[in-house]
PDB file of C-alpha atoms in Angstrom:
ATOM      1  CA  UNK X   1      28.868 -15.960  20.446  1.00 38.00           C
ATOM      2  CA  UNK X   2      27.162 -15.990  17.516  1.00 43.00           C
ATOM      3  CA  UNK X   3      29.127 -16.866  14.483  1.00 46.00           C
ATOM      4  CA  UNK X   4      29.311 -13.266  12.016  1.00 45.00           C
ATOM      5  CA  UNK X   5      27.102 -13.433   8.509  1.00 46.00           C
ATOM      6  CA  UNK X   6      28.842 -14.770   4.924  1.00 49.00           C
ATOM      7  CA  UNK X   7      29.553 -13.131   2.695  1.00 51.00           C
ATOM      8  CA  UNK X   8      25.902 -14.606   1.441  1.00 68.00           C
ATOM      9  CA  UNK X   9      24.403 -13.609   3.916  1.00 83.00           C
ATOM     10  CA  UNK X  10      22.212 -11.044   4.233  1.00 91.00           C
ATOM     11  CA  UNK X  11      20.921  -8.405   6.641  1.00 94.00           C
ATOM     12  CA  UNK X  12      18.087  -7.866   7.898  1.00 96.00           C
ATOM     13  CA  UNK X  13      17.116  -5.197  10.118  1.00 97.00           C
ATOM     14  CA  UNK X  14      13.590  -4.801  11.965  1.00 97.00           C
ATOM     15  CA  UNK X  15      12.152  -1.490  13.198  1.00 97.00           C
ATOM     16  CA  UNK X  16       9.736  -2.651  15.629  1.00 96.00           C
ATOM     17  CA  UNK X  17       8.584  -2.173  19.488  1.00 94.00           C
ATOM     18  CA  UNK X  18       6.685  -5.509  18.747  1.00 94.00           C
ATOM     19  CA  UNK X  19       9.431  -6.987  20.396  1.00 95.00           C
ATOM     20  CA  UNK X  20       7.430 -10.897  20.065  1.00 95.00           C
ATOM     21  CA  UNK X  21       7.271 -10.052  17.239  1.00 93.00           C
ATOM     22  CA  UNK X  22      10.326  -9.274  15.931  1.00 95.00           C
ATOM     23  CA  UNK X  23      11.561 -12.440  17.426  1.00 95.00           C
ATOM     24  CA  UNK X  24       9.443 -15.111  15.252  1.00 94.00           C
ATOM     25  CA  UNK X  25      10.573 -12.785  12.068  1.00 95.00           C
ATOM     26  CA  UNK X  26      14.805 -13.500  13.412  1.00 95.00           C
ATOM     27  CA  UNK X  27      13.331 -17.058  14.345  1.00 95.00           C
ATOM     28  CA  UNK X  28      11.583 -17.177  10.857  1.00 94.00           C
ATOM     29  CA  UNK X  29      14.446 -16.277   8.966  1.00 94.00           C
ATOM     30  CA  UNK X  30      17.763 -17.297   9.491  1.00 93.00           C
ATOM     31  CA  UNK X  31      17.708 -20.605   9.133  1.00 92.00           C
ATOM     32  CA  UNK X  32      17.158 -19.848   6.171  1.00 91.00           C
ATOM     33  CA  UNK X  33      20.410 -17.112   5.414  1.00 90.00           C
ATOM     34  CA  UNK X  34      19.801 -14.063   6.931  1.00 94.00           C
ATOM     35  CA  UNK X  35      21.143 -12.051   9.650  1.00 95.00           C
ATOM     36  CA  UNK X  36      18.367 -10.377  11.042  1.00 96.00           C
ATOM     37  CA  UNK X  37      18.702  -7.640  14.005  1.00 97.00           C
ATOM     38  CA  UNK X  38      16.195  -5.329  15.471  1.00 96.00           C
ATOM     39  CA  UNK X  39      15.279  -2.066  17.312  1.00 97.00           C
ATOM     40  CA  UNK X  40      12.770  -1.204  18.584  1.00 96.00           C
ATOM     41  CA  UNK X  41      12.176   3.169  18.386  1.00 96.00           C
ATOM     42  CA  UNK X  42      11.820   5.253  15.395  1.00 96.00           C
ATOM     43  CA  UNK X  43      15.374   7.539  16.345  1.00 96.00           C
ATOM     44  CA  UNK X  44      17.271   4.081  17.297  1.00 97.00           C
ATOM     45  CA  UNK X  45      15.896   2.520  13.600  1.00 96.00           C
ATOM     46  CA  UNK X  46      16.819   5.824  12.571  1.00 97.00           C
ATOM     47  CA  UNK X  47      20.338   6.172  13.408  1.00 96.00           C
ATOM     48  CA  UNK X  48      20.709   1.558  12.939  1.00 96.00           C
ATOM     49  CA  UNK X  49      19.056   2.276   8.996  1.00 96.00           C
ATOM     50  CA  UNK X  50      21.848   4.630   7.859  1.00 95.00           C
ATOM     51  CA  UNK X  51      24.993   4.349   9.121  1.00 95.00           C
ATOM     52  CA  UNK X  52      25.103   0.254   9.105  1.00 94.00           C
ATOM     53  CA  UNK X  53      25.048  -1.510   5.601  1.00 92.00           C
ATOM     54  CA  UNK X  54      21.678  -3.652   5.158  1.00 94.00           C
ATOM     55  CA  UNK X  55      19.745  -5.959   2.281  1.00 92.00           C
ATOM     56  CA  UNK X  56      16.631  -4.386   3.884  1.00 94.00           C
ATOM     57  CA  UNK X  57      14.477  -2.471   5.969  1.00 96.00           C
ATOM     58  CA  UNK X  58      11.467  -4.404   7.765  1.00 96.00           C
ATOM     59  CA  UNK X  59       9.933  -0.702   9.362  1.00 96.00           C
ATOM     60  CA  UNK X  60       6.163  -0.223  10.919  1.00 94.00           C
ATOM     61  CA  UNK X  61       4.362   2.987  11.217  1.00 91.00           C
ATOM     62  CA  UNK X  62       3.531   2.946  14.477  1.00 91.00           C
ATOM     63  CA  UNK X  63       6.604   3.637  16.683  1.00 94.00           C
ATOM     64  CA  UNK X  64       7.430   5.252  19.641  1.00 94.00           C
ATOM     65  CA  UNK X  65      10.126   8.372  19.527  1.00 94.00           C
ATOM     66  CA  UNK X  66       9.557   8.778  15.733  1.00 94.00           C
ATOM     67  CA  UNK X  67       6.641   7.589  13.261  1.00 93.00           C
ATOM     68  CA  UNK X  68       6.811   5.242  10.658  1.00 93.00           C
ATOM     69  CA  UNK X  69       6.963   7.708   7.660  1.00 93.00           C
ATOM     70  CA  UNK X  70       9.200  10.440   9.693  1.00 95.00           C
ATOM     71  CA  UNK X  71      12.251   7.214  10.144  1.00 96.00           C
ATOM     72  CA  UNK X  72      11.250   6.164   6.355  1.00 94.00           C
ATOM     73  CA  UNK X  73      11.638  10.625   5.046  1.00 92.00           C
ATOM     74  CA  UNK X  74      14.508  10.058   7.341  1.00 95.00           C
ATOM     75  CA  UNK X  75      16.308   6.966   5.761  1.00 95.00           C
ATOM     76  CA  UNK X  76      15.855   8.332   2.541  1.00 90.00           C
ATOM     77  CA  UNK X  77      17.847  11.179   3.241  1.00 88.00           C
ATOM     78  CA  UNK X  78      20.352   9.434   3.251  1.00 89.00           C
ATOM     79  CA  UNK X  79      19.980   5.888   1.627  1.00 88.00           C
ATOM     80  CA  UNK X  80      18.499   4.166  -1.350  1.00 84.00           C
ATOM     81  CA  UNK X  81      18.060   1.213   0.904  1.00 90.00           C
ATOM     82  CA  UNK X  82      15.159  -0.798   0.073  1.00 90.00           C
ATOM     83  CA  UNK X  83      12.513  -0.444   2.560  1.00 92.00           C
ATOM     84  CA  UNK X  84       9.049  -3.003   3.788  1.00 91.00           C
ATOM     85  CA  UNK X  85       6.413  -1.237   5.488  1.00 90.00           C
ATOM     86  CA  UNK X  86       4.653  -2.771   8.168  1.00 89.00           C
ATOM     87  CA  UNK X  87       0.748  -2.033   8.782  1.00 83.00           C
ATOM     88  CA  UNK X  88      -1.137  -3.225  11.336  1.00 73.00           C
ATOM     89  CA  UNK X  89      -4.120  -1.326  10.017  1.00 60.00           C
ATOM     90  CA  UNK X  90      -3.569  -2.795   6.622  1.00 56.00           C
ATOM     91  CA  UNK X  91      -5.638   1.046   5.529  1.00 66.00           C
ATOM     92  CA  UNK X  92      -4.802   1.885   1.970  1.00 70.00           C
ATOM     93  CA  UNK X  93      -4.497   5.490   3.127  1.00 74.00           C
ATOM     94  CA  UNK X  94      -1.190   3.868   5.204  1.00 74.00           C
ATOM     95  CA  UNK X  95       0.971   1.959   2.399  1.00 75.00           C
ATOM     96  CA  UNK X  96       0.103   5.460  -0.231  1.00 77.00           C
ATOM     97  CA  UNK X  97       1.268   7.945   2.147  1.00 79.00           C
ATOM     98  CA  UNK X  98       4.398   5.693   3.081  1.00 80.00           C
ATOM     99  CA  UNK X  99       4.810   3.928  -0.733  1.00 80.00           C
ATOM    100  CA  UNK X 100       5.356   8.290  -1.556  1.00 80.00           C
ATOM    101  CA  UNK X 101       7.640   8.334   0.931  1.00 83.00           C
ATOM    102  CA  UNK X 102      10.246   5.992  -0.542  1.00 83.00           C
ATOM    103  CA  UNK X 103       8.974   3.087   0.443  1.00 87.00           C
ATOM    104  CA  UNK X 104       9.459   0.186  -1.591  1.00 84.00           C
ATOM    105  CA  UNK X 105       6.341  -2.650  -0.795  1.00 84.00           C
ATOM    106  CA  UNK X 106       4.340  -2.968   2.312  1.00 83.00           C
ATOM    107  CA  UNK X 107       2.936  -6.251   4.160  1.00 85.00           C
ATOM    108  CA  UNK X 108       0.218  -5.861   6.779  1.00 84.00           C
ATOM    109  CA  UNK X 109       0.790  -7.223  10.278  1.00 84.00           C
ATOM    110  CA  UNK X 110      -1.043  -9.621   8.944  1.00 84.00           C
ATOM    111  CA  UNK X 111       0.841 -11.572   6.286  1.00 85.00           C
ATOM    112  CA  UNK X 112       2.426 -14.737   6.592  1.00 88.00           C
ATOM    113  CA  UNK X 113       5.863 -15.971   6.551  1.00 88.00           C
ATOM    114  CA  UNK X 114       6.153 -17.387   3.355  1.00 88.00           C
ATOM    115  CA  UNK X 115       4.396 -13.860   2.034  1.00 87.00           C
ATOM    116  CA  UNK X 116       7.100 -12.085   4.057  1.00 90.00           C
ATOM    117  CA  UNK X 117      10.044 -14.246   2.710  1.00 90.00           C
ATOM    118  CA  UNK X 118       8.656 -13.057  -1.115  1.00 86.00           C
ATOM    119  CA  UNK X 119       8.272 -10.094  -0.596  1.00 85.00           C
ATOM    120  CA  UNK X 120      11.987  -9.490   0.640  1.00 87.00           C
ATOM    121  CA  UNK X 121      13.696 -11.638  -2.386  1.00 85.00           C
ATOM    122  CA  UNK X 122      11.446  -9.352  -4.217  1.00 78.00           C
ATOM    123  CA  UNK X 123      13.117  -5.797  -3.242  1.00 78.00           C
ATOM    124  CA  UNK X 124      17.374  -7.534  -2.757  1.00 79.00           C
ATOM    125  CA  UNK X 125      17.586 -10.154  -5.710  1.00 70.00           C
ATOM    126  CA  UNK X 126      18.777  -6.754  -7.811  1.00 54.00           C
ATOM    127  CA  UNK X 127      22.021  -5.899  -5.962  1.00 45.00           C
ATOM    128  CA  UNK X 128      23.799  -3.793  -8.409  1.00 44.00           C
ATOM    129  CA  UNK X 129      26.606  -5.484 -10.246  1.00 44.00           C
ATOM    130  CA  UNK X 130      30.720  -3.855 -11.320  1.00 42.00           C
ATOM    131  CA  UNK X 131      31.376  -4.008 -14.963  1.00 42.00           C
ATOM    132  CA  UNK X 132      34.862  -5.485 -13.993  1.00 46.00           C
ATOM    133  CA  UNK X 133      37.669  -4.692 -16.926  1.00 48.00           C
ATOM    134  CA  UNK X 134      37.575  -6.444 -20.310  1.00 49.00           C
ATOM    135  CA  UNK X 135      34.084  -6.976 -19.799  1.00 48.00           C
ATOM    136  CA  UNK X 136      31.328  -6.474 -22.454  1.00 51.00           C
ATOM    137  CA  UNK X 137      30.308  -2.792 -22.370  1.00 48.00           C
ATOM    138  CA  UNK X 138      26.746  -2.670 -20.438  1.00 56.00           C
ATOM    139  CA  UNK X 139      23.311  -1.915 -21.973  1.00 76.00           C
ATOM    140  CA  UNK X 140      22.062   1.481 -21.270  1.00 84.00           C
ATOM    141  CA  UNK X 141      19.558   3.654 -22.872  1.00 89.00           C
ATOM    142  CA  UNK X 142      19.952   7.424 -23.234  1.00 89.00           C
ATOM    143  CA  UNK X 143      17.318   9.362 -23.055  1.00 88.00           C
ATOM    144  CA  UNK X 144      18.310  13.447 -23.698  1.00 87.00           C
ATOM    145  CA  UNK X 145      20.269  14.675 -20.943  1.00 90.00           C
ATOM    146  CA  UNK X 146      18.757  10.668 -18.523  1.00 92.00           C
ATOM    147  CA  UNK X 147      21.377   8.055 -18.735  1.00 90.00           C
ATOM    148  CA  UNK X 148      20.175   4.264 -17.788  1.00 91.00           C
ATOM    149  CA  UNK X 149      22.380   0.840 -17.091  1.00 87.00           C
ATOM    150  CA  UNK X 150      19.866  -0.933 -15.796  1.00 84.00           C
ATOM    151  CA  UNK X 151      23.080  -3.441 -16.133  1.00 79.00           C
ATOM    152  CA  UNK X 152      24.480  -1.775 -12.763  1.00 78.00           C
ATOM    153  CA  UNK X 153      21.578  -0.336 -12.178  1.00 83.00           C
ATOM    154  CA  UNK X 154      22.296   2.999 -12.460  1.00 86.00           C
ATOM    155  CA  UNK X 155      20.529   6.116 -13.396  1.00 90.00           C
ATOM    156  CA  UNK X 156      22.086  10.168 -14.230  1.00 91.00           C
ATOM    157  CA  UNK X 157      20.213  13.153 -15.040  1.00 91.00           C
ATOM    158  CA  UNK X 158      23.061  15.356 -16.101  1.00 88.00           C
ATOM    159  CA  UNK X 159      25.745  15.051 -14.016  1.00 83.00           C
ATOM    160  CA  UNK X 160      23.263  13.929 -11.282  1.00 87.00           C
ATOM    161  CA  UNK X 161      22.436  10.091 -10.125  1.00 86.00           C
ATOM    162  CA  UNK X 162      19.562   9.588  -8.756  1.00 89.00           C
ATOM    163  CA  UNK X 163      18.699   7.497  -5.383  1.00 85.00           C
ATOM    164  CA  UNK X 164      16.176   5.593  -6.709  1.00 85.00           C
ATOM    165  CA  UNK X 165      14.018   2.065  -5.211  1.00 82.00           C
ATOM    166  CA  UNK X 166      14.624  -0.386  -6.145  1.00 79.00           C
ATOM    167  CA  UNK X 167       9.962  -0.900  -7.551  1.00 81.00           C
ATOM    168  CA  UNK X 168      11.342   3.016  -9.495  1.00 86.00           C
ATOM    169  CA  UNK X 169      14.257   1.813 -11.152  1.00 87.00           C
ATOM    170  CA  UNK X 170      13.240  -1.718 -12.479  1.00 86.00           C
ATOM    171  CA  UNK X 171       9.819   0.396 -13.627  1.00 89.00           C
ATOM    172  CA  UNK X 172      12.257   4.053 -15.080  1.00 92.00           C
ATOM    173  CA  UNK X 173      14.805   0.440 -17.470  1.00 90.00           C
ATOM    174  CA  UNK X 174      11.415  -0.921 -18.206  1.00 90.00           C
ATOM    175  CA  UNK X 175       9.998   2.016 -19.661  1.00 92.00           C
ATOM    176  CA  UNK X 176      12.768   2.930 -21.083  1.00 91.00           C
ATOM    177  CA  UNK X 177      12.934  -0.174 -22.806  1.00 88.00           C
ATOM    178  CA  UNK X 178       9.969   0.733 -23.875  1.00 87.00           C
ATOM    179  CA  UNK X 179      11.378   4.172 -25.293  1.00 83.00           C
ATOM    180  CA  UNK X 180       8.768   6.036 -27.982  1.00 83.00           C
ATOM    181  CA  UNK X 181       5.893   2.891 -27.205  1.00 90.00           C
ATOM    182  CA  UNK X 182       3.736   2.775 -24.291  1.00 91.00           C
ATOM    183  CA  UNK X 183       3.798   0.535 -21.807  1.00 89.00           C
ATOM    184  CA  UNK X 184       0.730  -0.588 -20.189  1.00 88.00           C
ATOM    185  CA  UNK X 185       0.083  -0.266 -16.320  1.00 83.00           C
ATOM    186  CA  UNK X 186      -0.568  -4.362 -15.731  1.00 82.00           C
ATOM    187  CA  UNK X 187       2.905  -5.369 -18.079  1.00 83.00           C
ATOM    188  CA  UNK X 188       4.245  -3.232 -16.151  1.00 84.00           C
ATOM    189  CA  UNK X 189       3.155  -4.038 -13.218  1.00 77.00           C
ATOM    190  CA  UNK X 190       3.718  -8.087 -13.957  1.00 74.00           C
ATOM    191  CA  UNK X 191       7.367  -7.038 -15.375  1.00 72.00           C
ATOM    192  CA  UNK X 192       8.571  -5.550 -11.229  1.00 67.00           C
ATOM    193  CA  UNK X 193       6.078  -6.891  -9.266  1.00 59.00           C
ATOM    194  CA  UNK X 194       7.668 -10.619  -7.579  1.00 51.00           C
ATOM    195  CA  UNK X 195       4.905 -10.555  -5.730  1.00 48.00           C
ATOM    196  CA  UNK X 196       1.149 -10.651  -5.816  1.00 47.00           C
ATOM    197  CA  UNK X 197      -0.802  -7.229  -7.214  1.00 47.00           C
ATOM    198  CA  UNK X 198      -4.569  -6.522  -6.644  1.00 46.00           C
ATOM    199  CA  UNK X 199      -5.399  -5.752 -10.014  1.00 40.00           C
ATOM    200  CA  UNK X 200      -7.127  -2.413  -8.286  1.00 42.00           C
ATOM    201  CA  UNK X 201      -3.522  -1.635  -6.615  1.00 55.00           C
ATOM    202  CA  UNK X 202      -2.537   2.002  -7.174  1.00 66.00           C
ATOM    203  CA  UNK X 203       1.046   1.086  -5.932  1.00 75.00           C
ATOM    204  CA  UNK X 204       2.152   1.122  -9.357  1.00 80.00           C
ATOM    205  CA  UNK X 205       0.781   4.899  -9.765  1.00 84.00           C
ATOM    206  CA  UNK X 206       2.544   5.951  -6.398  1.00 85.00           C
ATOM    207  CA  UNK X 207       6.094   4.748  -7.761  1.00 86.00           C
ATOM    208  CA  UNK X 208       5.314   6.790 -11.214  1.00 89.00           C
ATOM    209  CA  UNK X 209       4.391   9.256  -8.888  1.00 90.00           C
ATOM    210  CA  UNK X 210       7.439   9.124  -6.864  1.00 88.00           C
ATOM    211  CA  UNK X 211       9.408   8.575 -10.080  1.00 91.00           C
ATOM    212  CA  UNK X 212       8.450  11.393 -11.614  1.00 92.00           C
ATOM    213  CA  UNK X 213       9.496  13.190  -8.338  1.00 91.00           C
ATOM    214  CA  UNK X 214      13.054  12.678  -8.956  1.00 91.00           C
ATOM    215  CA  UNK X 215      13.202  13.160 -12.215  1.00 92.00           C
ATOM    216  CA  UNK X 216      10.920  17.028 -12.418  1.00 91.00           C
ATOM    217  CA  UNK X 217       9.258  16.188 -14.395  1.00 89.00           C
ATOM    218  CA  UNK X 218       5.480  17.631 -14.236  1.00 85.00           C
ATOM    219  CA  UNK X 219       3.101  15.330 -15.288  1.00 81.00           C
ATOM    220  CA  UNK X 220       0.188  18.165 -16.484  1.00 83.00           C
ATOM    221  CA  UNK X 221       3.848  19.106 -18.958  1.00 86.00           C
ATOM    222  CA  UNK X 222       5.841  15.492 -19.058  1.00 87.00           C
ATOM    223  CA  UNK X 223       9.685  15.997 -20.774  1.00 87.00           C
ATOM    224  CA  UNK X 224       9.807  12.380 -19.454  1.00 91.00           C
ATOM    225  CA  UNK X 225       6.956   9.971 -19.118  1.00 92.00           C
ATOM    226  CA  UNK X 226       4.031  11.368 -20.239  1.00 91.00           C
ATOM    227  CA  UNK X 227       0.337   9.624 -19.349  1.00 90.00           C
ATOM    228  CA  UNK X 228      -2.106   8.073 -22.065  1.00 88.00           C
ATOM    229  CA  UNK X 229      -4.967   7.825 -19.694  1.00 85.00           C
ATOM    230  CA  UNK X 230      -6.501   4.062 -19.582  1.00 82.00           C
ATOM    231  CA  UNK X 231      -3.304   3.081 -21.781  1.00 86.00           C
ATOM    232  CA  UNK X 232      -0.006   3.279 -19.812  1.00 89.00           C
ATOM    233  CA  UNK X 233       2.433   5.314 -19.856  1.00 91.00           C
ATOM    234  CA  UNK X 234       5.347   6.572 -22.377  1.00 92.00           C
ATOM    235  CA  UNK X 235       9.027   7.720 -22.160  1.00 91.00           C
ATOM    236  CA  UNK X 236       9.451  10.759 -23.996  1.00 88.00           C
ATOM    237  CA  UNK X 237      12.585  12.540 -25.854  1.00 80.00           C
ATOM    238  CA  UNK X 238      12.832  16.201 -24.076  1.00 76.00           C
ATOM    239  CA  UNK X 239      14.884  17.305 -26.799  1.00 61.00           C
ATOM    240  CA  UNK X 240      12.103  16.435 -29.463  1.00 51.00           C
ATOM    241  CA  UNK X 241       9.847  18.959 -26.817  1.00 45.00           C
TER     242      UNK X 241
END
């Protein structure tokens, strides 16, 4: 009988019908203090991902029952657990669709184990921290009706907490810290990446687009995130419009 994971063990769910790959991922990650479990169909993946606590989910695009995109939509309707999409084709269109739906990152199925570990560490390193009684009040930024608290990784719009992925929150926090100043695309990539982005990688733009949607922002008539073509993005105060 396997030992129960201790408090420092991170639980990883792999949703993939490639059983050999699932076992390889488990065998590689478990010695590094990850507890890896896997399921092999879309419906079962939705059920496990949304009813149990996980540090991250590895999700294949091609699945029986439900494809990975539909699985991701259903996961995102219930939880903000970090999700890494796995794509066999490495097709940019697949990657962008996944990011638009709410994936935190993607990996082609030709990934190396070292790359997998690096990506997992990047998306799981950020844990929400509860401020204990007697501790100094956390840093926070208030932009009109939006409140961003980096220390507890919370963002509240009006009286509604926003369900942001780790990358979306990092982008918002970076923009909040620089409120009123333009942050270049390259600076945002560098601050939020913890992975090797290609200089032509469109991921940052997709994440900004997803963040805008959650803020209810219109890029043509922005109230929060303004695009400066060729320069970057800036968080603005809607009260000044």
